[in-house]
Short mmCIF file of C-alpha atoms in Angstrom, two decimals:
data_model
loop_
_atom_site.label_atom_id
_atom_site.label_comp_id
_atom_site.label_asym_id
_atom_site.label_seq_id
_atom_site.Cartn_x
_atom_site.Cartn_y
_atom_site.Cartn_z
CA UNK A 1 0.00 0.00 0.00
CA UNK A 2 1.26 3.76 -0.70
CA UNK A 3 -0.05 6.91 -0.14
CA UNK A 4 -0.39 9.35 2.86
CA UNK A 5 -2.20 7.86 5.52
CA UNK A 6 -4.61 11.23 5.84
CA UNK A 7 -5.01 9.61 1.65
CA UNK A 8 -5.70 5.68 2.76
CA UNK A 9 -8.05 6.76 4.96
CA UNK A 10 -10.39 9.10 2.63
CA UNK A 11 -9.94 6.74 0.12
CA UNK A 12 -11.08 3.96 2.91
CA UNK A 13 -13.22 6.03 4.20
CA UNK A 14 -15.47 6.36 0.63
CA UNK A 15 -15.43 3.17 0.35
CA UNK A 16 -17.63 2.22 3.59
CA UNK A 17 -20.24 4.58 3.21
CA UNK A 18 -23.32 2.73 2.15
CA UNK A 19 -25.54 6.18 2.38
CA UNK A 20 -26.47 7.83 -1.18
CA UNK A 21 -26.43 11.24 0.59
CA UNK A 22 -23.96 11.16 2.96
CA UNK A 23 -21.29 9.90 0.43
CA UNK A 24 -22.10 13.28 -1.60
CA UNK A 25 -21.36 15.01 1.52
CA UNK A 26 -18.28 13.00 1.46
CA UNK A 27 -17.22 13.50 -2.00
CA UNK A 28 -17.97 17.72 -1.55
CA UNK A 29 -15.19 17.87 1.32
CA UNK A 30 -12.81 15.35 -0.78
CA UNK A 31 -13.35 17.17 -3.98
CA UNK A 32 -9.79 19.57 -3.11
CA UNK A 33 -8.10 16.17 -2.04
CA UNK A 34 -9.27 13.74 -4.75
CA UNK A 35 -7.11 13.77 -7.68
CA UNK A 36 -3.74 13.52 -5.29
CA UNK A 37 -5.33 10.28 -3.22
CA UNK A 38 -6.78 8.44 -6.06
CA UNK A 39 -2.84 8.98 -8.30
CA UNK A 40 -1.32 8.14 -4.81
CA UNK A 41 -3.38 4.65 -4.93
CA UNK A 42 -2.31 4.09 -8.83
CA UNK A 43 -6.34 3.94 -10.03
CA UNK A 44 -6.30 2.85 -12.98
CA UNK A 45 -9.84 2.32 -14.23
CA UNK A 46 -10.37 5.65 -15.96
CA UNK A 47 -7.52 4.96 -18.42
CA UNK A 48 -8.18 1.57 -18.82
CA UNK A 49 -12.40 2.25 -18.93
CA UNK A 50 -11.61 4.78 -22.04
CA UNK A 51 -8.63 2.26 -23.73
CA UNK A 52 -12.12 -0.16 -24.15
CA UNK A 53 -14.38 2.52 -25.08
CA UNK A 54 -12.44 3.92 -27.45
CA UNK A 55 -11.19 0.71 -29.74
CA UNK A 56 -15.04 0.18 -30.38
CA UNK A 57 -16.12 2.91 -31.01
CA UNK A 58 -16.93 3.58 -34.85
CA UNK A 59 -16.03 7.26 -36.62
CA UNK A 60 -13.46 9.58 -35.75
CA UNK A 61 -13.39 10.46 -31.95
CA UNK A 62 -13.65 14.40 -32.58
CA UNK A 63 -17.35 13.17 -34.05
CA UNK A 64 -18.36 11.17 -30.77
CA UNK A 65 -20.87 12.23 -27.96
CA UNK A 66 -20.17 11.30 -25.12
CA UNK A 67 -21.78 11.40 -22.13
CA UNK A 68 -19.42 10.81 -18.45
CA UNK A 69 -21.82 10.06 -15.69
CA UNK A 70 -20.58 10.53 -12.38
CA UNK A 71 -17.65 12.27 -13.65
CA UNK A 72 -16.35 13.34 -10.60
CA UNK A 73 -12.94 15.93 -11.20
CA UNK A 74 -13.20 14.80 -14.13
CA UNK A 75 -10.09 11.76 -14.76
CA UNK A 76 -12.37 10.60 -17.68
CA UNK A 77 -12.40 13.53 -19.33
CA UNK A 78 -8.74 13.81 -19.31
CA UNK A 79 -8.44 10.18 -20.89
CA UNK A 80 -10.84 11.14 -23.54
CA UNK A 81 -9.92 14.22 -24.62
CA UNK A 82 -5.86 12.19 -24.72
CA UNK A 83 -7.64 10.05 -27.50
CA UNK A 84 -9.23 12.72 -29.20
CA UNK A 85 -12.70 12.76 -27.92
CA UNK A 86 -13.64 16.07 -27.95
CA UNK A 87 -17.47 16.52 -27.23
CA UNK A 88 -17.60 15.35 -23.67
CA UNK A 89 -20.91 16.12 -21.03
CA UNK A 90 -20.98 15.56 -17.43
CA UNK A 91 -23.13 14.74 -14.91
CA UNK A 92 -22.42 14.52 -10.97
CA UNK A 93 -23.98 14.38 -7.91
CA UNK A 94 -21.22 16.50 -6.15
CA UNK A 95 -21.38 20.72 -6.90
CA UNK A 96 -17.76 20.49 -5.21
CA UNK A 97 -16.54 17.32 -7.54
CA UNK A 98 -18.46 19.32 -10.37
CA UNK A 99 -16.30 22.35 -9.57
CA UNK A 100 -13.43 20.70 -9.97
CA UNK A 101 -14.37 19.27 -13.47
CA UNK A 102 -15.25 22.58 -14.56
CA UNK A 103 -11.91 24.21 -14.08
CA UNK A 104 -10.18 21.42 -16.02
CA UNK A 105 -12.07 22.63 -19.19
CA UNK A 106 -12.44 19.89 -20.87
CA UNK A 107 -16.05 19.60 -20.91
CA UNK A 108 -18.91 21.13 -23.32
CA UNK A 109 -21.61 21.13 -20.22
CA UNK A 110 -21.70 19.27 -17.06
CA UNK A 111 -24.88 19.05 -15.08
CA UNK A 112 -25.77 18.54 -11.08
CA UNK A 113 -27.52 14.70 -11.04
CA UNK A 114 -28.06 12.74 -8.62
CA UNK A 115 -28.46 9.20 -10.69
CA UNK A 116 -31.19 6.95 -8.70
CA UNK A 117 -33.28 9.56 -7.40
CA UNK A 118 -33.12 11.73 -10.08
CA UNK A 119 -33.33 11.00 -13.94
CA UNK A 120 -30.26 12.02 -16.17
CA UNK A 121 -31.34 15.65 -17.86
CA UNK A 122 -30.95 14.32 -21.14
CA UNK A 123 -33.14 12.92 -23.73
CA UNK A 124 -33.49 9.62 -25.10
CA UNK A 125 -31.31 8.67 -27.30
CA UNK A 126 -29.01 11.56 -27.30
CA UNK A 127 -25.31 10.04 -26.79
CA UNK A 128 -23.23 7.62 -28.79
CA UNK A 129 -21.61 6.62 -25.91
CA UNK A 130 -22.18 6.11 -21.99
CA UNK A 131 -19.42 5.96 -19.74
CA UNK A 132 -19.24 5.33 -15.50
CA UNK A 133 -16.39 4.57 -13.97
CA UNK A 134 -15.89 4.15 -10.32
CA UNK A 135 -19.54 5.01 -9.63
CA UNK A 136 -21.02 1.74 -8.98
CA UNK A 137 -20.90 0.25 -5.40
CA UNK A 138 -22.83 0.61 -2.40
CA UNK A 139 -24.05 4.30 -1.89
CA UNK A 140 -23.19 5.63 -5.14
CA UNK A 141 -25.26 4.89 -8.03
CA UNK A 142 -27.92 2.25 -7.47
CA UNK A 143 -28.03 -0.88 -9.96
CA UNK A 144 -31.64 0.44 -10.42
CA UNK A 145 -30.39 3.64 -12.41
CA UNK A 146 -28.79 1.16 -15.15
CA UNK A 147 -31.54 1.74 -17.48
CA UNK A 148 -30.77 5.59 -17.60
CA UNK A 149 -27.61 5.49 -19.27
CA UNK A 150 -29.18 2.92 -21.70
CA UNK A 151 -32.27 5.35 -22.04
CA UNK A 152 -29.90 8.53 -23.19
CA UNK A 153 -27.54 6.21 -25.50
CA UNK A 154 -28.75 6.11 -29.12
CA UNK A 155 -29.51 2.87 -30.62
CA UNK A 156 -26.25 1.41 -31.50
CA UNK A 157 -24.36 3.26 -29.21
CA UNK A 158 -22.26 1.99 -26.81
CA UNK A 159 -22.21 2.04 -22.73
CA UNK A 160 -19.24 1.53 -21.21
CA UNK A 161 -19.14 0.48 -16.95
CA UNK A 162 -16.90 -0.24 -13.97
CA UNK A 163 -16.92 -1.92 -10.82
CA UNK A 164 -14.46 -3.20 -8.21
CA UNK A 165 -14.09 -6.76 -7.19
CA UNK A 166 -12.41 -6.41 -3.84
CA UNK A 167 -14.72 -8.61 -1.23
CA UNK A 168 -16.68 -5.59 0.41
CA UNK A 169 -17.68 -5.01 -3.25
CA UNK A 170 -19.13 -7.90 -3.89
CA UNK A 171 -22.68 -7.95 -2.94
CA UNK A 172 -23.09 -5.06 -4.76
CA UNK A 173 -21.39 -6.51 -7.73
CA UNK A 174 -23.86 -9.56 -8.08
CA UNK A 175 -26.99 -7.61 -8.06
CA UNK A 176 -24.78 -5.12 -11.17
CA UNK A 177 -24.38 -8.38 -12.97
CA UNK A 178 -27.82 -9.51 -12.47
CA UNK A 179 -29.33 -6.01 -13.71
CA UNK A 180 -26.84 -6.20 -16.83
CA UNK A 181 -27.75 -9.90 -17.47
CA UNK A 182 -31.61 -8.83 -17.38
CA UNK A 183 -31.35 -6.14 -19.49
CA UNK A 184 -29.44 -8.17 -22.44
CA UNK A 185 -31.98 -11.33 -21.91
CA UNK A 186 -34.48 -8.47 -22.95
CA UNK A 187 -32.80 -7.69 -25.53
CA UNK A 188 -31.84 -4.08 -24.62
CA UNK A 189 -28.61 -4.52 -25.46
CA UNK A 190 -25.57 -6.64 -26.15
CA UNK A 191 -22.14 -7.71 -23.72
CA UNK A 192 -18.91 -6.93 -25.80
CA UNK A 193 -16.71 -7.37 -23.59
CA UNK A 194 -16.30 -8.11 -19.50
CA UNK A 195 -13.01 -7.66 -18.95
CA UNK A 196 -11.86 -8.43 -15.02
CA UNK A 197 -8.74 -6.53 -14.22
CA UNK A 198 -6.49 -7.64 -11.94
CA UNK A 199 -4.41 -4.40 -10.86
CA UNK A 200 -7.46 -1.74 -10.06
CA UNK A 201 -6.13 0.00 -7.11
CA UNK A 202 -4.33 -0.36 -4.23
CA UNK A 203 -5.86 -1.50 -1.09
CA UNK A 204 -6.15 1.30 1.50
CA UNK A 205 -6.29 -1.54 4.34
CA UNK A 206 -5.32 -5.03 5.01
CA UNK A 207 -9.34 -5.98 5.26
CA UNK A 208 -9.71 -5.05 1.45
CA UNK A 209 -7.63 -7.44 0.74
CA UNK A 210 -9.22 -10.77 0.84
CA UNK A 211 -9.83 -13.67 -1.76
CA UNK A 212 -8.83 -12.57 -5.21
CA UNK A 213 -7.00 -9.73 -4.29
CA UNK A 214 -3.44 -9.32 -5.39
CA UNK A 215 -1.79 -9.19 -2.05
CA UNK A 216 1.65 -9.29 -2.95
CA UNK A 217 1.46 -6.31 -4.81
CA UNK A 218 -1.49 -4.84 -2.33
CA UNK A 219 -3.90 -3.85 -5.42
CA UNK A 220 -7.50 -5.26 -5.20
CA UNK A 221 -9.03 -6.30 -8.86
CA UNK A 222 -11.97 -4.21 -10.96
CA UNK A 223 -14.09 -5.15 -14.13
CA UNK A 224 -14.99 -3.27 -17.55
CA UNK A 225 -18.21 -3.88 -18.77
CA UNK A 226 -19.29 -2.63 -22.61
CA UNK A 227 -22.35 -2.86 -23.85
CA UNK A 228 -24.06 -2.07 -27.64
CA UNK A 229 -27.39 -0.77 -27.58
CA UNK A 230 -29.79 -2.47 -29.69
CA UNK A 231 -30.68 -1.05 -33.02
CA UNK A 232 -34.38 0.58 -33.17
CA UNK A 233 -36.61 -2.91 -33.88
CA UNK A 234 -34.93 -5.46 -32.33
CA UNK A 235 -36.29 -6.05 -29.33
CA UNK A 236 -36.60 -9.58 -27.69
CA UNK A 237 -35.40 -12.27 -30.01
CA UNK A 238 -34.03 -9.78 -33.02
CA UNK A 239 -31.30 -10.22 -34.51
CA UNK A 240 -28.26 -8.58 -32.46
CA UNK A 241 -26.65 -5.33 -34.28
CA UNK A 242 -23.33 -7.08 -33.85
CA UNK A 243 -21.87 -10.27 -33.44
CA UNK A 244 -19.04 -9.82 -30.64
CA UNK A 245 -17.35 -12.16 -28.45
CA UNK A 246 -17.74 -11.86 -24.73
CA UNK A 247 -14.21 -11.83 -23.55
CA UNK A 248 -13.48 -13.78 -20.09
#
């Protein structure tokens, strides 16, 4: 493990709140702090998250809309605009975290959501991608909110998620996988890839390290998930809008 220990424990300290509203609270006070801790802990699932994204995406990137949910400071759209992704929106729950995004630049509008209680503010169909990273555990955005970013992607689009898989993570992670499973066995959309990652972040404590994690290098694992919208018309038992393997 590395980092300042005033780091570890923010970092820890994020990951143990189970309250929607309280971990906003959280993430306004951390918002100064954020950037430094998450570097210090080598997190690695916005790069990594976009790297996916981006090598299915069709078009040139400069063309792309993309919409960054939960975007936090705003580490996605620094990965994006690296690949040439230029039209990025934001949404966050956080004014702080959204304050901190917003003197980066690198966005064409970011918006105050809170996913799960509150819808996203965009239309149906509006984006050609979706992307959350590091949003989706216990008291962050609820597995119920899924369909949103699948409402605002356009058919054919893609939708790009994250989750860790340390062992505090993953109760929350089977009811993800459950929601993501549902919605492709209605034929919402299609898996591309689920790709588990074994070097996520490092541990901020001994008890995140359990089963599975990578001990002797003190990082716990994560998971990419990418998704394809279905095409308008194929619902239930269509025809899928692209034959992909599902990588293990």
């Amino acid at each position: 493990m590395a980092g300042s220990p005033q780091g570890l424990a923010r970092v820890g300290a994020s990951h143990r709140i189970t309250d929607q509203a309280c971990k906003l609270r959280f993430y306004d006070s951390w918002a100064p702090e954020y950037d430094q801790d998450v570097a210090a802990l080598k997190y690695r699932a916005p790069c990594l998250a976009v790297e996916c994204l981006s090598g299915a995406l069709l078009g040139p990137p400069r063309d792309a809309l993309i919409l960054d949910v939960a975007c936090g400071t705003g580490l996605v759209a620094v990965e994006l605009q690296a690949r040439g992704f230029l039209q990025v929106h934001g949404v966050d729950g956080s004014p702080e975290m959204l304050k901190q995004a917003q003197a980066r630049g690198l966005y064409r509008h970011l918006s105050l959501c809170t996913l799960g209680p509150e819808p996203l503010p965009d239309p149906e169909g509006t984006f050609d991608a979706v992307i959350i990273v590091g949003a989706l555990s216990e008291g962050q955005v609820p597995c119920s909110a899924i369909s949103e970013l699948l409402r605002v992607t356009k058919p054919g689009g893609l939708v790009c998620l994250t989750t860790r898989s340390n062992p505090s993570n993953l109760p929350y992670k089977e009811v993800l996988e459950a929601t993501l499973d549902s919605l492709e066995q209605a034929g919402a959309w299609e898996r591309l890839v689920a790709q588990p990652v074994e070097h996520w972040e490092l541990a901020t404590s001994e008890q995140e390290m359990g089963q599975g994690t990578c001990a002797d290098r003190g990082f716990i694992p994560g998971i990419i998930y990418l998704y394809r919208k279905q095409e308008r018309g194929q619902g239930e038992g269509g025809r899928p809008s692209v034959q992909a393997p599902v990588h293990p």
